[in-house]
Short mmCIF file of C-alpha atoms in Angstrom, two decimals:
data_model
loop_
_atom_site.label_atom_id
_atom_site.label_comp_id
_atom_site.label_asym_id
_atom_site.label_seq_id
_atom_site.Cartn_x
_atom_site.Cartn_y
_atom_site.Cartn_z
CA MET A 1 9.69 6.56 -9.70
CA LEU A 2 7.44 7.27 -12.69
CA TYR A 3 6.04 3.73 -12.65
CA ARG A 4 5.30 4.09 -8.91
CA ILE A 5 3.64 7.41 -9.65
CA VAL A 6 1.43 6.08 -12.43
CA ARG A 7 0.36 2.85 -10.73
CA ASN A 8 -0.83 4.75 -7.64
CA LEU A 9 -2.96 7.26 -9.55
CA ASP A 10 -6.71 7.29 -9.43
CA PHE A 11 -8.67 8.09 -12.59
CA GLY A 12 -8.69 11.86 -12.03
CA GLN A 13 -4.98 11.97 -11.25
CA LEU A 14 -4.18 9.85 -14.30
CA PHE A 15 -6.15 12.29 -16.42
CA GLY A 16 -4.21 15.15 -14.86
CA LEU A 17 -0.89 13.49 -15.72
CA LEU A 18 -2.06 12.78 -19.24
CA GLY A 19 -3.13 16.42 -19.57
CA LEU A 20 0.30 17.61 -18.41
CA PHE A 21 2.03 15.51 -21.03
CA LEU A 22 -0.46 16.41 -23.77
CA ARG A 23 0.18 20.13 -23.14
CA ASN A 24 3.94 19.46 -23.21
CA PRO A 25 4.41 16.44 -25.49
CA MET A 26 8.05 17.16 -26.30
CA TYR A 27 8.89 16.72 -22.61
CA THR A 28 7.23 13.33 -22.13
CA PHE A 29 10.18 11.15 -23.05
CA PRO A 30 12.88 13.35 -21.48
CA THR A 31 10.90 13.32 -18.23
CA ILE A 32 10.56 9.55 -18.30
CA PHE A 33 14.27 9.10 -19.08
CA ALA A 34 15.30 11.59 -16.39
CA THR A 35 13.07 9.89 -13.82
CA LYS A 36 14.52 6.46 -14.56
CA LYS A 37 18.06 7.86 -14.47
CA CYS A 38 17.39 9.65 -11.18
CA MET A 39 16.11 6.50 -9.52
CA ALA A 40 19.08 4.47 -10.77
CA ILE A 41 21.55 7.04 -9.44
CA ALA A 42 19.74 7.35 -6.09
CA GLU A 43 19.71 3.56 -5.70
CA ARG A 44 23.40 3.35 -6.62
CA GLU A 45 24.41 6.12 -4.22
CA TYR A 46 22.07 5.45 -1.27
CA GLY A 47 20.33 2.11 -1.75
CA SER A 48 16.72 2.20 -0.57
CA LYS A 49 17.43 4.98 1.96
CA HIS A 50 16.34 7.61 -0.56
CA HIS A 51 12.71 6.56 -0.03
CA LEU A 52 12.75 7.99 3.51
CA GLY A 53 12.59 11.63 4.63
CA ASN A 54 16.35 11.90 5.00
CA PRO A 55 19.25 13.63 3.21
CA ALA A 56 19.25 10.87 0.57
CA ASN A 57 15.64 11.78 -0.25
CA ALA A 58 16.63 15.45 -0.47
CA PHE A 59 19.43 14.45 -2.87
CA ARG A 60 16.97 12.53 -5.04
CA HIS A 61 14.46 15.36 -5.29
CA ALA A 62 17.09 17.93 -6.27
CA LEU A 63 18.66 15.51 -8.74
CA TRP A 64 15.27 14.71 -10.28
CA VAL A 65 14.60 18.35 -11.11
CA ILE A 66 18.11 18.85 -12.48
CA LEU A 67 17.94 15.75 -14.68
CA ILE A 68 14.48 16.62 -16.01
CA THR A 69 15.72 20.11 -16.87
CA LYS A 70 18.88 18.82 -18.56
CA LYS A 71 17.05 16.11 -20.53
CA CYS A 72 14.39 18.58 -21.68
CA LEU A 73 17.11 20.96 -22.84
CA ASN A 74 18.35 18.19 -25.15
CA TRP A 75 14.93 18.15 -26.85
CA GLN A 76 14.18 21.86 -26.90
CA ASN A 77 16.96 24.33 -26.25
CA ASN A 78 14.99 26.74 -24.08
CA GLU A 79 16.27 26.81 -20.51
CA GLN A 80 13.38 28.81 -19.06
CA LYS A 81 10.78 26.43 -20.54
CA ALA A 82 12.73 23.36 -19.41
CA LYS A 83 13.02 24.71 -15.87
CA ALA A 84 9.35 25.72 -15.81
CA TRP A 85 8.38 22.21 -16.96
CA ALA A 86 10.60 20.53 -14.35
CA LYS A 87 9.00 22.67 -11.64
CA GLN A 88 5.49 22.09 -12.95
CA PHE A 89 5.92 18.33 -13.21
CA THR A 90 7.63 17.80 -9.85
CA ASP A 91 5.22 20.16 -8.08
CA TRP A 92 2.32 18.28 -9.67
CA HIS A 93 3.76 15.08 -8.21
CA GLU A 94 3.60 16.61 -4.73
CA ASP A 95 0.05 17.87 -5.30
CA PHE A 96 -1.32 14.38 -5.78
CA SER A 97 0.98 12.55 -3.32
CA PRO A 98 -0.60 11.44 -0.09
CA ASN A 99 2.22 13.05 1.93
CA LYS A 100 1.69 14.91 5.19
CA ALA A 101 2.15 18.68 5.14
CA LEU A 102 5.74 18.61 6.42
CA GLU A 103 6.79 15.90 3.95
CA CYS A 104 5.18 17.80 1.10
CA ALA A 105 6.87 21.06 2.15
CA MET A 106 10.20 19.23 2.36
CA ASP A 107 9.82 17.73 -1.12
CA LEU A 108 8.69 21.00 -2.70
CA HIS A 109 11.61 22.81 -1.08
CA ASN A 110 14.13 20.23 -2.29
CA ASN A 111 12.64 20.37 -5.79
CA ALA A 112 13.10 24.16 -5.72
CA MET A 113 16.66 23.69 -4.51
CA GLY A 114 17.25 21.51 -7.57
CA LEU A 115 16.36 24.49 -9.76
CA PHE A 116 18.52 26.75 -7.62
CA TYR A 117 21.50 24.38 -7.85
CA PHE A 118 20.94 23.86 -11.57
CA GLU A 119 22.23 27.37 -12.16
CA GLN A 120 25.52 26.44 -10.48
CA ILE A 121 26.03 23.07 -12.16
CA LYS A 122 24.23 23.15 -15.49
CA ASP A 123 27.46 22.64 -17.43
CA ARG A 124 28.79 19.84 -15.23
CA ASN A 125 28.72 16.18 -16.21
CA GLU A 126 26.77 13.49 -14.34
CA ALA A 127 29.59 12.50 -11.98
CA GLU A 128 30.24 16.13 -11.05
CA THR A 129 26.53 16.77 -10.56
CA VAL A 130 26.16 13.73 -8.29
CA SER A 131 29.22 14.72 -6.28
CA PHE A 132 27.95 18.28 -5.91
CA LEU A 133 24.51 17.12 -4.74
CA LYS A 134 25.94 14.53 -2.36
CA GLN A 135 27.91 17.33 -0.73
CA LYS A 136 24.76 19.44 -0.50
CA ALA A 137 22.86 16.47 0.96
CA SER A 138 25.54 16.07 3.63
CA GLU A 139 24.90 19.71 4.60
CA ALA A 140 21.09 19.34 4.61
CA VAL A 141 19.18 20.89 7.50
CA LYS A 142 16.82 18.86 9.67
CA ILE A 143 13.42 20.52 9.94
CA LEU A 144 10.53 19.98 12.34
CA THR A 145 7.88 22.38 11.04
CA VAL A 146 6.62 23.77 7.75
CA GLU A 147 7.56 27.24 9.00
CA GLU A 148 11.19 26.14 9.33
CA VAL A 149 11.21 25.04 5.70
CA LYS A 150 10.15 28.52 4.61
CA SER A 151 13.07 30.12 6.45
CA ILE A 152 15.76 28.01 4.72
CA LYS A 153 16.80 29.52 1.42
CA ASP A 154 19.89 27.75 0.12
CA LYS A 155 20.11 24.27 1.66
CA LEU A 156 18.38 20.96 1.21
CA VAL A 157 16.14 19.88 4.08
CA TYR A 158 15.06 16.60 5.63
CA ILE A 159 12.79 15.39 8.47
CA ASP A 160 14.19 12.02 9.60
#
């Protein structure tokens, strides 16, 4: 995911990413490791389906935030800062993505759900986390409008 992100950046976006990491250097490697781990798990669990706007994609976004937060906690034991970084980084990703409004709203919502679910599973191991999120993905709500996304508070969402 991170490689795909970086290779599709224009000069201004690349500078923005560099600036993010320069302001938070201790989170650079944990974010890279978490991103690679997230993609490997998503591929293992869903194959290439997680690249679409479906429950597998919702799973991946929530998992990404959780893994970034957990990996950052291994480097600096400050949960609030790790969660703030995970939100900042994943929201930044949506800011530069060429997604349509509904896709962007879906991704931002599922990122936020990752932070919400983190509170429930922060002490669980990887297998338990994956199982928990797969269950949540199976309960994801199909949305048709950005307004619908705003009304859903505790479930993952998808569009396909």
